[in-house]
Amino acid sequence: MPKLMDYMISPYPLRIIDPKLDASMLRLRAIRVGQVGHLPGRTLFRSNVVFGHWAMVYIVSGSGVMSEDGGEDRLVGEGSLFFFRPGCCYSYGPPPGGSWDEYYINFTGSRVGEWLEAGIIPDESVIQAGRLPGLADFFEEVLGLMDGGIPADADRAALRLEAMLLECFFVVRDHQRLWKPGTLQLIRRDLEACIYEQPDLQELAAKHHISMSTLRRMVRSSSGYPLHEYIHRLKMGEAKHLLLNTSLQVKEISGILHYSDPFYFSRLFKKYMGISPQLCRSSVL
């Protein structure tokens, strides 16, 4: 396996493999592994870098920071795993005088969209993957597969990447179960308190120190409904209560529940309650 020296990056030999494979020779078209590397003792800090591909970075040892699109610095240390997204701007690396031991894999393909939808690629900027045994061995395996420039081995590397991401997802998910029930109860309480408001979901996620993607997954896994549908159902339940227990008109109920269009409100009510607002009220009267 080739090694090279670049004292701008690290005082130690680097392993960087960038095979130029003919795409027509690959059997897996939906995901393709690109450049892979191991940078032991990395000292280089990069600022405002924009990538045209996905990348996954694993820190074996050492520490530093990473920020995305000018956001706050996130601490990176032993066992940290993070992703670079195409088109986003990153600053990352160890502090002056410091270093870290880094593995990375670049990848592209339509399969990534499925991973994102399923939550396999976490929305959090930095996660702790140290609980996943053999992660460094996985990167070494992918380095070995990509080293020969053989299309079949590049396909195998792509499959190993997906398998590793799945394992990492299960570990992170199981870890979250330790705190999820209490957090869910607080989130539900906050959403119920916003029935007469237009909830700021970004603010709610930040309040509970989770990402929007995690908020959506938590609500869906616990309720069976997507986040916005869950909010609609909460509001429609309150609308039914108001129809049956007050003399407010449908238009008034629509307004106080923050639906500016009464016709849209009525369609939603019928969709989730199985009956129109007018019939709901008249069936009791």
Coordinates of C-alpha atoms in Angstrom, one line a residue:
M1 CA 0.0 0.0 0.0
P2 CA 1.6 3.3 -1.0
K3 CA 2.7 5.8 1.6
L4 CA 3.7 9.4 1.1
M5 CA 5.1 12.2 3.1
D6 CA 3.5 15.7 3.2
Y7 CA 4.8 17.7 6.1
M8 CA 2.1 20.3 5.6
I9 CA -0.4 17.6 6.8
S10 CA 1.6 15.4 9.2
P11 CA 5.1 14.5 10.2
Y12 CA 4.3 10.8 9.6
P13 CA 3.8 8.8 6.4
L14 CA 0.3 9.1 5.0
R15 CA -1.8 6.6 3.1
I16 CA -4.0 8.1 0.5
I17 CA -5.7 6.0 -2.3
D18 CA -7.5 7.6 -5.1
P19 CA -8.3 4.9 -7.7
K20 CA -9.5 6.1 -11.1
L21 CA -12.0 3.4 -11.9
D22 CA -14.1 3.2 -15.0
A23 CA -17.7 3.6 -13.7
S24 CA -18.9 1.2 -16.4
M25 CA -16.9 -1.6 -14.7
L26 CA -18.7 -1.2 -11.4
R27 CA -21.7 -3.4 -10.6
L28 CA -23.0 -1.2 -7.8
R29 CA -24.0 2.1 -9.5
A30 CA -26.0 3.6 -6.6
I31 CA -23.0 4.0 -4.3
R32 CA -19.4 4.5 -5.2
V33 CA -16.4 4.8 -2.9
G34 CA -13.8 7.4 -4.0
Q35 CA -10.7 8.5 -2.2
V36 CA -9.8 6.9 1.1
G37 CA -7.0 7.7 3.5
H38 CA -5.3 7.4 6.8
L39 CA -3.6 10.5 8.2
P40 CA -1.8 9.6 11.4
G41 CA -0.6 12.6 13.5
R42 CA -2.5 15.1 11.3
T43 CA -1.5 18.7 12.3
L44 CA -3.2 20.6 9.4
F45 CA -6.2 22.8 10.1
R46 CA -8.3 23.6 7.1
S47 CA -10.7 26.6 6.9
N48 CA -13.8 27.2 4.8
V49 CA -13.4 24.1 2.6
V50 CA -16.3 23.1 0.3
F51 CA -16.6 19.5 -0.9
G52 CA -18.4 18.2 -4.0
H53 CA -18.9 14.8 -2.5
W54 CA -19.8 13.1 0.8
A55 CA -17.1 12.2 3.2
M56 CA -17.0 10.2 6.5
V57 CA -14.2 11.0 8.9
Y58 CA -13.2 8.9 12.0
I59 CA -10.8 10.2 14.7
V60 CA -8.9 7.4 16.3
S61 CA -7.0 9.6 18.8
G62 CA -6.2 13.2 19.4
S63 CA -8.6 16.1 19.5
G64 CA -9.7 19.3 17.7
V65 CA -12.8 21.0 16.4
M66 CA -15.1 20.9 13.4
S67 CA -17.7 23.5 12.2
E68 CA -20.2 23.5 9.4
D69 CA -21.4 26.6 7.4
G70 CA -19.9 29.0 9.9
G71 CA -21.7 27.4 12.9
E72 CA -20.3 26.9 16.3
D73 CA -17.2 24.7 16.8
R74 CA -18.0 21.2 17.7
L75 CA -15.4 19.3 19.8
V76 CA -13.8 16.3 18.1
G77 CA -11.9 13.7 20.0
E78 CA -11.1 10.0 20.3
G79 CA -13.9 7.9 18.8
S80 CA -15.6 10.9 17.0
L81 CA -17.3 10.3 13.7
F82 CA -18.5 13.0 11.4
F83 CA -19.7 13.6 7.9
F84 CA -19.0 16.2 5.3
R85 CA -21.9 17.0 3.0
P86 CA -21.6 18.2 -0.6
G87 CA -21.9 22.0 -1.0
C88 CA -21.4 22.8 2.7
C89 CA -18.5 24.8 4.1
Y90 CA -16.3 23.3 6.7
S91 CA -13.4 24.3 9.0
Y92 CA -11.8 21.5 10.9
G93 CA -8.6 20.1 12.4
P94 CA -6.5 19.9 15.5
P95 CA -5.5 23.1 17.5
P96 CA -2.1 24.8 17.0
G97 CA 0.5 22.4 18.3
G98 CA -1.9 19.5 18.5
S99 CA -2.7 16.6 16.2
W100 CA -5.2 13.8 15.6
D101 CA -5.2 10.4 13.9
E102 CA -7.7 10.4 11.1
Y103 CA -9.3 7.9 8.7
Y104 CA -11.6 9.1 5.9
I105 CA -13.7 7.8 3.0
N106 CA -15.2 9.9 0.2
F107 CA -18.4 8.5 -1.4
T108 CA -21.1 9.5 -3.9
G109 CA -24.3 8.0 -5.3
S110 CA -28.1 8.0 -5.2
R111 CA -28.1 5.4 -2.4
V112 CA -27.1 8.2 0.0
G113 CA -30.6 9.7 -0.3
E114 CA -32.1 6.4 1.0
W115 CA -29.6 6.5 3.9
L116 CA -30.6 10.0 4.8
E117 CA -34.3 9.2 4.7
A118 CA -33.8 6.2 6.9
G119 CA -31.6 8.2 9.4
I120 CA -28.6 5.9 8.8
I121 CA -26.5 9.0 8.2
P122 CA -27.0 11.0 11.4
D123 CA -28.0 14.6 11.2
E124 CA -25.8 15.5 14.2
S125 CA -22.5 17.1 13.1
V126 CA -20.4 15.0 15.4
I127 CA -21.3 11.6 17.0
Q128 CA -19.4 9.4 19.3
A129 CA -18.8 6.1 17.6
G130 CA -16.2 4.7 20.0
R131 CA -18.8 2.2 21.2
L132 CA -18.7 0.5 17.8
P133 CA -15.9 -2.1 18.0
G134 CA -13.6 -2.6 15.0
L135 CA -14.2 0.7 13.4
A136 CA -10.5 1.3 12.6
D137 CA -10.3 -2.2 11.3
F138 CA -13.2 -1.4 8.9
F139 CA -11.3 1.6 7.5
E140 CA -8.2 -0.6 7.1
E141 CA -10.3 -3.1 5.2
V142 CA -11.6 -0.5 2.8
L143 CA -8.1 0.9 2.3
G144 CA -7.0 -2.6 1.4
L145 CA -9.9 -3.2 -1.0
M146 CA -9.4 0.1 -2.8
D147 CA -5.6 -0.2 -3.0
G148 CA -5.6 -2.6 -6.0
G149 CA -7.9 -0.5 -8.2
I150 CA -10.0 -3.6 -9.0
P151 CA -13.7 -2.8 -9.8
A152 CA -15.0 -5.9 -7.9
D153 CA -13.1 -4.8 -4.8
A154 CA -14.5 -1.3 -5.1
D155 CA -18.0 -2.8 -5.1
R156 CA -17.1 -4.8 -2.0
A157 CA -15.8 -1.6 -0.4
A158 CA -19.2 0.1 -1.1
L159 CA -21.1 -2.8 0.5
R160 CA -18.8 -2.7 3.5
L161 CA -19.5 1.0 3.8
E162 CA -23.2 0.5 3.9
A163 CA -22.9 -2.4 6.4
M164 CA -20.7 -0.3 8.7
L165 CA -23.1 2.7 8.6
L166 CA -26.0 0.3 9.6
E167 CA -24.0 -1.0 12.5
C168 CA -23.1 2.5 13.6
F169 CA -26.8 3.6 13.3
F170 CA -27.9 0.7 15.5
V171 CA -25.3 1.5 18.2
V172 CA -26.2 5.2 18.2
R173 CA -29.9 4.4 18.3
D174 CA -29.6 2.0 21.1
H175 CA -27.6 4.5 23.1
Q176 CA -30.3 7.1 22.6
R177 CA -32.8 4.8 24.1
L178 CA -31.2 5.6 27.5
W179 CA -32.6 9.1 27.3
K180 CA -35.3 9.0 24.7
P181 CA -38.4 8.3 26.9
G182 CA -37.9 11.4 29.2
T183 CA -37.0 13.6 26.2
L184 CA -40.1 12.4 24.3
Q185 CA -42.3 13.2 27.2
L186 CA -41.0 16.8 27.3
I187 CA -41.2 17.2 23.6
R188 CA -44.8 16.0 23.6
R189 CA -45.6 18.4 26.4
D190 CA -44.1 21.3 24.4
L191 CA -45.9 20.4 21.2
E192 CA -49.2 20.2 23.1
A193 CA -48.5 23.6 24.6
C194 CA -48.2 25.0 21.0
I195 CA -51.7 24.0 19.9
Y196 CA -52.8 27.6 19.9
E197 CA -49.6 28.8 18.3
Q198 CA -47.4 28.2 15.2
P199 CA -44.7 26.1 16.8
D200 CA -41.1 27.0 16.0
L201 CA -39.7 23.5 15.5
Q202 CA -36.1 24.6 15.1
E203 CA -36.3 26.3 18.4
L204 CA -37.9 23.3 20.0
A205 CA -35.2 21.0 18.7
A206 CA -32.5 23.3 20.0
K207 CA -34.2 23.5 23.4
H208 CA -33.8 19.7 23.8
H209 CA -30.3 19.7 22.3
I210 CA -31.2 17.5 19.3
S211 CA -31.3 18.1 15.5
M212 CA -34.4 18.5 13.4
S213 CA -33.8 15.1 11.9
T214 CA -33.7 13.5 15.3
L215 CA -36.8 15.4 16.4
R216 CA -38.7 14.0 13.4
R217 CA -37.4 10.4 14.0
M218 CA -38.3 10.5 17.7
V219 CA -41.9 11.7 17.1
R220 CA -42.5 9.3 14.3
S221 CA -41.0 6.3 16.1
S222 CA -43.2 7.0 19.2
S223 CA -46.4 8.1 17.6
G224 CA -46.3 6.4 14.2
Y225 CA -46.9 9.8 12.5
P226 CA -44.6 12.2 10.7
L227 CA -43.9 15.3 12.8
H228 CA -46.2 17.8 10.9
E229 CA -49.0 15.2 10.8
Y230 CA -48.6 14.7 14.5
I231 CA -49.0 18.5 15.1
H232 CA -52.1 18.5 12.8
R233 CA -53.7 15.7 14.7
L234 CA -53.1 17.5 18.0
K235 CA -54.8 20.6 16.6
M236 CA -57.7 18.6 15.1
G237 CA -58.3 17.0 18.5
E238 CA -58.5 20.4 20.1
A239 CA -60.7 21.6 17.3
K240 CA -63.1 18.7 18.0
H241 CA -63.2 19.7 21.6
L242 CA -64.0 23.3 20.7
L243 CA -66.7 22.3 18.3
L244 CA -68.5 20.1 20.9
N245 CA -68.0 22.4 23.9
T246 CA -68.2 26.0 22.6
S247 CA -70.3 28.1 20.2
L248 CA -67.3 29.3 18.2
Q249 CA -67.7 29.2 14.5
V250 CA -65.6 27.0 12.3
K251 CA -63.8 30.1 10.9
E252 CA -63.0 31.3 14.4
I253 CA -61.7 27.9 15.5
S254 CA -59.6 27.7 12.3
G255 CA -58.1 31.1 13.2
I256 CA -57.2 30.5 16.8
L257 CA -55.5 27.2 15.8
H258 CA -53.4 29.2 13.3
Y259 CA -55.0 27.9 10.1
S260 CA -55.5 31.0 8.0
D261 CA -57.6 29.2 5.4
P262 CA -60.9 27.8 6.9
F263 CA -61.4 25.5 3.9
Y264 CA -57.9 24.0 4.3
F265 CA -58.7 23.6 8.0
S266 CA -62.0 21.8 7.2
R267 CA -60.2 19.4 4.8
L268 CA -57.7 18.6 7.4
F269 CA -60.4 18.0 10.1
K270 CA -62.3 15.6 7.8
K271 CA -59.0 13.8 6.9
Y272 CA -58.0 13.2 10.5
M273 CA -61.4 13.0 12.2
G274 CA -63.3 11.2 9.5
I275 CA -66.1 13.8 9.5
S276 CA -66.5 17.5 8.5
P277 CA -66.5 20.1 11.3
Q278 CA -70.2 20.9 10.6
L279 CA -71.3 17.3 10.8
C280 CA -69.2 16.8 13.9
R281 CA -71.1 19.6 15.7
S282 CA -74.5 18.7 14.3
S283 CA -74.2 15.0 15.2
V284 CA -74.1 16.0 18.9
L285 CA -76.7 18.8 18.8

